[in-house]
Amino acid sequence: MKAGLPRLIAHIPVSVQSKLLASFLAIVVLLIAIGVAGLQSLQLANRRTDELVEAHRQIVLYRKLQHDTTAQLSGIASALLVPDDQTLDLTLRQLNQFGYDVDRLHLVAQDEVELLRRVQADYDSFVNIVTRVVALSRAGSIVNGRELHLS
C-alpha cells in the first residue's frame, strides 16, 4: 500500500505544483481537524473545572454551616451557664448572623430543592427552640431552658 500510493499519485495527469498544492491543502485540513478536536477537549475540561469549582463552593458553604451550627450550640450552652442579658443578646445576634449562612446556601445550591427545604425547616425549628431557650432563661427558668436545649 505504501509503495502504491506514490505511483498512484505519480500517474495522475496533473502538474507537480497542483499535486503539491493539494497535499498542502490536505495537511491544512488535517491541522484544522486536530485543532477542532483540541478545542472540544479544552471546552470539556473547562466545563468540568467549572463544575468542580461550584462543588467546592457548595462544600465550603456546607462546612461553614456545620461549623456555625456547632458554634451556635456552644453559644447557647454558654448562655445557659451565664444567663445574663448581654450573653443572651449575643446569642440572639449570632443566631441572626447564622441566618445569613442559610440564605447564602439558597443562592449556591439552587438545584438541590429538597435538601434546601429540609435545611430551611431544620433552621426554622432551631431558631424557634433557641428563641424559647433564651426566653426561658430571661424569665429565670434556667432549668427548663437547659432541658429544652438538651432535648
Coordinates of N, CA, C and O in Angstrom, one line a residue:
M1 N 0.8 -1.2 0.0 CA 0.0 0.0 0.0 C 0.9 1.2 0.0 O 0.6 2.2 -0.7
K2 N 1.9 1.2 0.8 CA 2.8 2.4 0.9 C 3.5 2.7 -0.5 O 3.6 3.8 -0.9
A3 N 3.9 1.6 -1.1 CA 4.6 1.8 -2.4 C 3.6 2.2 -3.5 O 4.0 2.8 -4.5
G4 N 2.4 1.7 -3.4 CA 1.4 2.0 -4.4 C 0.9 3.4 -4.4 O 0.5 4.0 -5.5
L5 N 0.9 4.1 -3.3 CA 0.3 5.5 -3.2 C 1.2 6.5 -4.0 O 0.6 7.2 -4.8
P6 N 2.5 6.5 -3.9 CA 3.3 7.4 -4.7 C 3.1 7.1 -6.2 O 3.0 8.1 -7.0
R7 N 3.1 5.9 -6.6 CA 2.9 5.6 -8.0 C 1.5 6.0 -8.5 O 1.4 6.5 -9.6
L8 N 0.5 5.9 -7.6 CA -0.9 6.3 -8.0 C -0.9 7.8 -8.2 O -1.5 8.3 -9.2
I9 N -0.3 8.5 -7.3 CA -0.3 10.0 -7.4 C 0.6 10.4 -8.6 O 0.3 11.3 -9.3
A10 N 1.7 9.7 -8.9 CA 2.5 10.0 -10.0 C 1.8 9.8 -11.3 O 2.1 10.6 -12.3
H11 N 0.9 8.9 -11.4 CA 0.1 8.7 -12.7 C -1.0 9.6 -12.9 O -1.7 9.6 -13.9
I12 N -1.4 10.5 -11.9 CA -2.4 11.4 -12.1 C -1.9 12.5 -13.1 O -0.9 13.1 -12.9
P13 N -2.7 12.8 -14.1 CA -2.3 13.7 -15.1 C -2.5 15.2 -14.7 O -3.3 15.9 -15.3
V14 N -1.8 15.6 -13.7 CA -1.8 17.0 -13.2 C -0.4 17.4 -12.9 O 0.5 16.6 -12.7
S15 N -0.2 18.7 -13.0 CA 1.2 19.3 -12.8 C 1.6 19.0 -11.3 O 0.8 18.8 -10.4
V16 N 3.0 19.0 -11.1 CA 3.6 18.8 -9.8 C 3.1 19.9 -8.8 O 2.8 19.7 -7.7
Q17 N 3.0 21.1 -9.4 CA 2.5 22.2 -8.5 C 1.1 22.0 -8.0 O 0.8 22.2 -6.8
S18 N 0.2 21.4 -8.8 CA -1.1 21.1 -8.4 C -1.1 20.0 -7.3 O -1.9 20.1 -6.4
K19 N -0.3 19.0 -7.5 CA -0.2 17.9 -6.6 C 0.4 18.4 -5.2 O -0.1 18.1 -4.2
L20 N 1.3 19.3 -5.3 CA 1.9 19.9 -4.0 C 0.8 20.8 -3.3 O 0.7 20.8 -2.1
L21 N 0.1 21.5 -4.1 CA -1.0 22.4 -3.6 C -2.1 21.5 -2.9 O -2.5 21.8 -1.8
A22 N -2.4 20.4 -3.5 CA -3.4 19.5 -3.0 C -2.9 18.9 -1.7 O -3.7 18.8 -0.7
S23 N -1.7 18.5 -1.7 CA -1.1 17.9 -0.4 C -1.0 18.9 0.7 O -1.3 18.6 1.8
F24 N -0.7 20.2 0.3 CA -0.6 21.2 1.3 C -2.0 21.5 1.9 O -2.2 21.6 3.1
L25 N -3.1 21.5 1.0 CA -4.4 21.7 1.5 C -4.9 20.6 2.4 O -5.6 20.8 3.3
A26 N -4.5 19.3 2.0 CA -4.8 18.2 2.8 C -4.2 18.3 4.2 O -4.9 18.0 5.2
I27 N -3.0 18.8 4.3 CA -2.3 19.0 5.6 C -3.0 20.1 6.4 O -3.3 19.9 7.6
V28 N -3.4 21.1 5.7 CA -4.2 22.2 6.4 C -5.5 21.7 7.0 O -5.8 22.0 8.1
V29 N -6.2 20.9 6.2 CA -7.5 20.3 6.7 C -7.2 19.4 7.9 O -8.0 19.5 8.9
L30 N -6.2 18.6 7.8 CA -5.9 17.8 9.0 C -5.5 18.6 10.2 O -5.9 18.3 11.3
L31 N -4.8 19.7 10.0 CA -4.4 20.5 11.2 C -5.6 21.2 11.7 O -5.8 21.3 13.0
I32 N -6.5 21.6 10.9 CA -7.8 22.2 11.4 C -8.6 21.2 12.2 O -9.2 21.5 13.2
A33 N -8.7 20.0 11.7 CA -9.4 18.9 12.4 C -8.8 18.7 13.7 O -9.5 18.5 14.7
I34 N -7.5 18.6 13.8 CA -6.8 18.4 15.1 C -7.1 19.6 16.0 O -7.3 19.4 17.2
G35 N -7.1 20.8 15.5 CA -7.4 22.0 16.3 C -8.8 22.0 16.8 O -9.0 22.3 18.0
V36 N -9.8 21.6 16.0 CA -11.1 21.5 16.5 C -11.3 20.4 17.6 O -11.9 20.7 18.6
A37 N -10.7 19.3 17.4 CA -10.7 18.3 18.4 C -10.1 18.7 19.7 O -10.6 18.5 20.8
G38 N -9.0 19.5 19.6 CA -8.3 20.0 20.8 C -9.2 21.0 21.5 O -9.3 21.0 22.7
L39 N -9.8 21.9 20.7 CA -10.7 22.9 21.3 C -11.9 22.2 22.1 O -12.3 22.7 23.1
Q40 N -12.4 21.2 21.5 CA -13.5 20.4 22.1 C -13.1 19.8 23.4 O -13.8 19.8 24.4
S41 N -11.9 19.3 23.4 CA -11.3 18.7 24.7 C -11.1 19.8 25.7 O -11.4 19.6 26.9
L42 N -10.6 20.9 25.3 CA -10.4 22.0 26.3 C -11.8 22.5 26.8 O -11.9 22.9 28.0
Q43 N -12.8 22.6 26.0 CA -14.1 23.0 26.4 C -14.7 22.1 27.5 O -15.2 22.5 28.5
L44 N -14.5 20.8 27.2 CA -14.9 19.8 28.1 C -14.2 19.9 29.5 O -14.8 19.8 30.5
A45 N -12.9 20.1 29.4 CA -12.1 20.2 30.6 C -12.5 21.5 31.4 O -12.6 21.5 32.6
N46 N -12.8 22.6 30.6 CA -13.2 23.8 31.3 C -14.6 23.6 32.0 O -14.8 24.1 33.1
R47 N -15.5 22.9 31.3 CA -16.8 22.7 31.9 C -16.7 21.9 33.2 O -17.3 22.2 34.2
R48 N -15.8 20.9 33.1 CA -15.6 20.0 34.3 C -15.0 20.9 35.4 O -15.3 20.7 36.6
T49 N -14.0 21.7 35.1 CA -13.4 22.6 36.1 C -14.4 23.5 36.7 O -14.4 23.7 38.0
D50 N -15.3 24.1 35.9 CA -16.3 24.9 36.5 C -17.3 24.2 37.4 O -17.6 24.7 38.5
E51 N -17.6 22.9 37.1 CA -18.4 22.1 37.9 C -17.7 21.8 39.3 O -18.3 21.8 40.3
L52 N -16.4 21.5 39.2 CA -15.6 21.3 40.4 C -15.5 22.5 41.3 O -15.6 22.4 42.5
V53 N -15.4 23.7 40.7 CA -15.3 24.9 41.4 C -16.6 25.1 42.1 O -16.7 25.5 43.3
E54 N -17.7 24.9 41.4 CA -19.1 25.1 42.0 C -19.3 24.1 43.2 O -19.8 24.4 44.2
A55 N -18.9 22.9 43.0 CA -19.0 21.9 44.0 C -18.1 22.2 45.2 O -18.6 22.1 46.4
H56 N -17.0 22.8 45.0 CA -16.1 23.2 46.1 C -16.8 24.4 46.9 O -16.7 24.4 48.1
R57 N -17.4 25.3 46.2 CA -18.1 26.4 46.8 C -19.2 25.8 47.7 O -19.4 26.3 48.9
Q58 N -19.9 24.9 47.2 CA -21.0 24.3 48.0 C -20.5 23.6 49.2 O -21.0 23.7 50.3
I59 N -19.4 22.8 49.0 CA -18.8 22.1 50.2 C -18.3 23.1 51.2 O -18.5 22.9 52.4
V60 N -17.7 24.2 50.8 CA -17.2 25.2 51.8 C -18.4 25.8 52.5 O -18.3 26.0 53.8
L61 N -19.5 26.1 51.8 CA -20.6 26.7 52.5 C -21.3 25.7 53.4 O -21.7 26.0 54.6
Y62 N -21.4 24.4 53.0 CA -21.9 23.4 53.9 C -21.1 23.2 55.2 O -21.6 23.1 56.3
R63 N -19.8 23.2 55.0 CA -18.9 23.1 56.2 C -19.0 24.3 57.1 O -19.0 24.2 58.3
K64 N -19.1 25.5 56.5 CA -19.3 26.7 57.3 C -20.6 26.6 58.0 O -20.7 27.0 59.2
L65 N -21.7 26.1 57.4 CA -23.0 26.0 58.1 C -22.8 25.0 59.2 O -23.4 25.2 60.3
Q66 N -22.1 23.9 59.0 CA -21.9 22.9 60.1 C -21.1 23.5 61.2 O -21.5 23.4 62.4
H67 N -20.1 24.3 60.9 CA -19.3 24.9 61.9 C -20.1 25.9 62.7 O -20.0 26.0 63.9
D68 N -20.9 26.7 62.0 CA -21.7 27.8 62.7 C -22.8 27.1 63.5 O -23.1 27.7 64.6
T69 N -23.3 26.0 63.1 CA -24.3 25.3 63.9 C -23.7 24.8 65.2 O -24.2 25.0 66.3
T70 N -22.5 24.3 65.1 CA -21.8 23.9 66.3 C -21.5 25.1 67.2 O -21.6 25.0 68.4
A71 N -21.1 26.2 66.6 CA -20.8 27.4 67.4 C -22.1 27.9 68.1 O -22.0 28.4 69.2
Q72 N -23.2 27.8 67.4 CA -24.5 28.2 67.9 C -24.8 27.4 69.1 O -25.2 27.9 70.2
L73 N -24.7 26.1 69.0 CA -25.0 25.2 70.1 C -24.0 25.5 71.3 O -24.5 25.5 72.5
S74 N -22.8 25.7 71.0 CA -21.9 26.1 72.1 C -22.2 27.4 72.7 O -22.2 27.6 74.0
G75 N -22.6 28.4 71.9 CA -23.1 29.7 72.4 C -24.3 29.6 73.3 O -24.4 30.3 74.3
I76 N -25.2 28.7 72.9 CA -26.4 28.6 73.7 C -26.1 27.9 75.1 O -26.6 28.3 76.1
A77 N -25.2 26.9 75.0 CA -24.7 26.3 76.2 C -24.1 27.2 77.2 O -24.3 27.2 78.4
S78 N -23.2 28.1 76.6 CA -22.5 29.1 77.5 C -23.5 30.1 78.0 O -23.4 30.6 79.1
A79 N -24.5 30.5 77.2 CA -25.5 31.4 77.6 C -26.3 30.8 78.8 O -26.8 31.6 79.6
L80 N -26.5 29.5 78.8 CA -27.3 28.9 79.9 C -26.4 28.8 81.1 O -27.0 28.8 82.2
L81 N -25.1 28.8 81.0 CA -24.2 28.7 82.1 C -24.2 30.1 82.8 O -24.1 30.2 84.0
V82 N -24.1 31.2 82.0 CA -24.1 32.5 82.5 C -25.2 33.3 81.9 O -25.1 34.0 80.9
P83 N -26.4 33.2 82.4 CA -27.6 33.7 81.8 C -27.9 35.2 82.0 O -28.9 35.6 82.5
D84 N -26.9 36.0 81.7 CA -27.1 37.5 81.9 C -27.6 38.0 80.5 O -27.5 37.4 79.5
D85 N -28.1 39.3 80.5 CA -28.7 39.8 79.3 C -27.7 40.0 78.2 O -28.1 39.8 77.0
Q86 N -26.5 40.4 78.5 CA -25.5 40.6 77.5 C -25.2 39.3 76.7 O -25.1 39.2 75.5
T87 N -25.1 38.2 77.5 CA -24.8 36.9 76.8 C -26.0 36.4 76.0 O -25.8 35.9 74.9
L88 N -27.2 36.6 76.5 CA -28.4 36.2 75.8 C -28.5 37.0 74.5 O -28.9 36.5 73.5
D89 N -28.3 38.4 74.6 CA -28.3 39.2 73.4 C -27.3 38.8 72.4 O -27.6 38.8 71.2
L90 N -26.1 38.4 72.8 CA -25.1 38.0 71.9 C -25.5 36.7 71.2 O -25.3 36.5 70.0
T91 N -26.1 35.8 72.0 CA -26.6 34.5 71.4 C -27.7 34.8 70.3 O -27.6 34.2 69.2
L92 N -28.6 35.8 70.5 CA -29.6 36.1 69.5 C -29.0 36.8 68.3 O -29.4 36.5 67.2
R93 N -28.0 37.6 68.5 CA -27.3 38.2 67.4 C -26.6 37.2 66.5 O -26.6 37.2 65.3
Q94 N -25.9 36.3 67.2 CA -25.2 35.2 66.5 C -26.2 34.3 65.7 O -25.9 33.9 64.6
L95 N -27.4 34.1 66.3 CA -28.4 33.4 65.6 C -28.9 34.1 64.3 O -29.1 33.5 63.3
N96 N -29.0 35.4 64.4 CA -29.4 36.2 63.2 C -28.3 36.1 62.1 O -28.6 36.0 60.9
Q97 N -27.0 36.2 62.5 CA -25.9 36.1 61.6 C -25.9 34.7 61.0 O -25.6 34.5 59.8
F98 N -26.3 33.7 61.7 CA -26.4 32.3 61.3 C -27.4 32.2 60.1 O -27.2 31.4 59.2
G99 N -28.4 33.0 60.2 CA -29.5 33.0 59.1 C -28.9 33.5 57.8 O -29.4 33.0 56.7
Y100 N -27.9 34.3 57.8 CA -27.2 34.7 56.6 C -26.6 33.6 55.8 O -26.6 33.5 54.6
D101 N -26.0 32.6 56.6 CA -25.4 31.4 56.0 C -26.4 30.6 55.3 O -26.2 30.1 54.2
V102 N -27.6 30.5 56.0 CA -28.7 29.7 55.4 C -29.2 30.4 54.1 O -29.4 29.7 53.1
D103 N -29.2 31.7 54.1 CA -29.6 32.4 52.9 C -28.6 32.3 51.8 O -29.0 32.1 50.6
R104 N -27.3 32.3 52.1 CA -26.3 32.1 51.1 C -26.4 30.7 50.5 O -26.1 30.4 49.3
L105 N -26.8 29.7 51.3 CA -26.9 28.4 50.9 C -28.0 28.3 49.8 O -27.9 27.5 48.8
H106 N -29.1 29.1 49.9 CA -30.1 29.1 48.9 C -29.6 29.6 47.6 O -30.0 29.2 46.5
L107 N -28.6 30.5 47.6 CA -28.1 31.1 46.4 C -27.1 30.1 45.7 O -27.1 30.0 44.5
V108 N -26.3 29.4 46.5 CA -25.3 28.5 46.0 C -25.9 27.2 45.5 O -25.5 26.6 44.5
A109 N -26.8 26.6 46.3 CA -27.3 25.3 46.0 C -28.8 25.3 45.5 O -29.6 24.6 46.0
Q110 N -29.0 26.1 44.5 CA -30.4 26.3 44.0 C -31.0 25.0 43.4 O -32.2 24.8 43.4
D111 N -30.1 24.2 42.8 CA -30.6 22.9 42.2 C -31.0 21.8 43.2 O -31.5 20.8 42.8
E112 N -30.6 22.0 44.4 CA -30.9 21.0 45.4 C -32.1 21.4 46.3 O -32.0 21.7 47.4
V113 N -33.3 21.4 45.6 CA -34.5 22.0 46.2 C -34.9 21.2 47.5 O -35.2 21.8 48.5
E114 N -34.9 19.9 47.4 CA -35.4 19.1 48.6 C -34.4 19.3 49.8 O -34.9 19.4 50.9
L115 N -33.1 19.3 49.5 CA -32.2 19.5 50.6 C -32.3 20.9 51.2 O -32.3 21.0 52.4
L116 N -32.5 21.9 50.4 CA -32.7 23.3 50.9 C -34.0 23.3 51.7 O -34.0 24.0 52.7
R117 N -35.0 22.7 51.3 CA -36.3 22.7 52.0 C -36.1 22.1 53.4 O -36.5 22.6 54.4
R118 N -35.3 20.9 53.5 CA -35.1 20.3 54.8 C -34.2 21.2 55.7 O -34.4 21.3 56.9
V119 N -33.1 21.8 55.1 CA -32.3 22.7 55.8 C -33.0 23.9 56.4 O -32.9 24.3 57.5
Q120 N -33.9 24.5 55.5 CA -34.7 25.6 56.0 C -35.7 25.2 57.1 O -35.8 25.9 58.1
A121 N -36.3 24.0 57.0 CA -37.2 23.6 58.1 C -36.4 23.3 59.4 O -36.9 23.7 60.4
D122 N -35.2 22.7 59.2 CA -34.4 22.5 60.4 C -33.9 23.8 61.0 O -33.9 24.0 62.3
Y123 N -33.6 24.8 60.2 CA -33.2 26.1 60.7 C -34.3 26.8 61.4 O -34.1 27.4 62.5
D124 N -35.5 26.7 60.8 CA -36.7 27.4 61.4 C -36.9 26.8 62.8 O -37.2 27.5 63.8
S125 N -36.9 25.4 62.9 CA -37.1 24.7 64.1 C -36.0 25.1 65.1 O -36.2 25.4 66.3
F126 N -34.7 25.2 64.7 CA -33.6 25.6 65.5 C -33.8 27.0 66.1 O -33.6 27.3 67.3
V127 N -34.2 27.9 65.2 CA -34.5 29.3 65.6 C -35.6 29.4 66.7 O -35.4 30.1 67.7
N128 N -36.6 28.6 66.5 CA -37.7 28.6 67.5 C -37.3 28.1 68.8 O -37.6 28.6 69.9
I129 N -36.5 27.0 68.8 CA -36.0 26.4 70.0 C -35.1 27.4 70.8 O -35.2 27.6 72.0
V130 N -34.1 28.0 70.0 CA -33.2 28.9 70.7 C -33.9 30.1 71.2 O -33.6 30.5 72.3
T131 N -34.9 30.6 70.5 CA -35.6 31.7 71.0 C -36.4 31.4 72.3 O -36.4 32.2 73.2
R132 N -36.9 30.2 72.3 CA -37.6 29.7 73.5 C -36.7 29.5 74.7 O -37.0 29.9 75.8
V133 N -35.5 29.0 74.4 CA -34.5 28.8 75.4 C -34.0 30.1 76.0 O -33.9 30.3 77.2
V134 N -33.8 31.1 75.1 CA -33.4 32.5 75.6 C -34.6 33.1 76.4 O -34.3 33.7 77.5
A135 N -35.8 32.9 75.9 CA -36.9 33.5 76.7 C -37.1 32.9 78.0 O -37.3 33.6 79.0
L136 N -36.9 31.5 78.1 CA -37.0 30.9 79.4 C -35.8 31.3 80.3 O -36.0 31.5 81.5
S137 N -34.7 31.5 79.8 CA -33.5 32.0 80.6 C -33.8 33.4 81.1 O -33.4 33.7 82.3
R138 N -34.3 34.3 80.3 CA -34.6 35.6 80.7 C -35.7 35.7 81.8 O -35.7 36.5 82.6
A139 N -36.6 34.7 81.7 CA -37.7 34.6 82.6 C -37.3 34.0 84.0 O -38.0 34.0 84.9
G140 N -36.0 33.5 84.0 CA -35.5 33.0 85.2 C -35.7 31.5 85.3 O -35.3 30.9 86.3
S141 N -36.2 30.8 84.3 CA -36.4 29.4 84.3 C -35.3 28.7 83.6 O -35.4 28.1 82.5
I142 N -34.1 28.8 84.2 CA -32.9 28.3 83.5 C -32.9 26.8 83.4 O -32.4 26.2 82.4
V143 N -33.5 26.1 84.4 CA -33.5 24.6 84.4 C -34.3 24.2 83.2 O -34.0 23.3 82.5
N144 N -35.5 24.8 83.0 CA -36.3 24.5 81.8 C -35.6 24.8 80.5 O -35.8 24.0 79.5
G145 N -34.9 25.9 80.5 CA -34.1 26.2 79.3 C -33.1 25.2 79.0 O -32.9 24.8 77.8
R146 N -32.4 24.7 80.0 CA -31.4 23.7 79.8 C -32.0 22.4 79.3 O -31.4 21.7 78.5
E147 N -33.1 22.0 79.9 CA -33.8 20.8 79.5 C -34.2 20.9 78.0 O -34.0 19.9 77.2
L148 N -34.7 22.0 77.6 CA -35.1 22.2 76.2 C -33.9 22.2 75.3 O -33.9 21.6 74.2
H149 N -32.8 22.8 75.8 CA -31.6 22.8 75.0 C -31.0 21.4 74.8 O -30.6 21.0 73.7
L150 N -31.1 20.6 75.9 CA -30.6 19.2 75.8 C -31.5 18.3 74.9 O -31.0 17.4 74.3
S151 N -32.8 18.6 75.0 CA -33.7 17.8 74.2 C -33.6 18.1 72.7 O -33.8 17.3 71.9

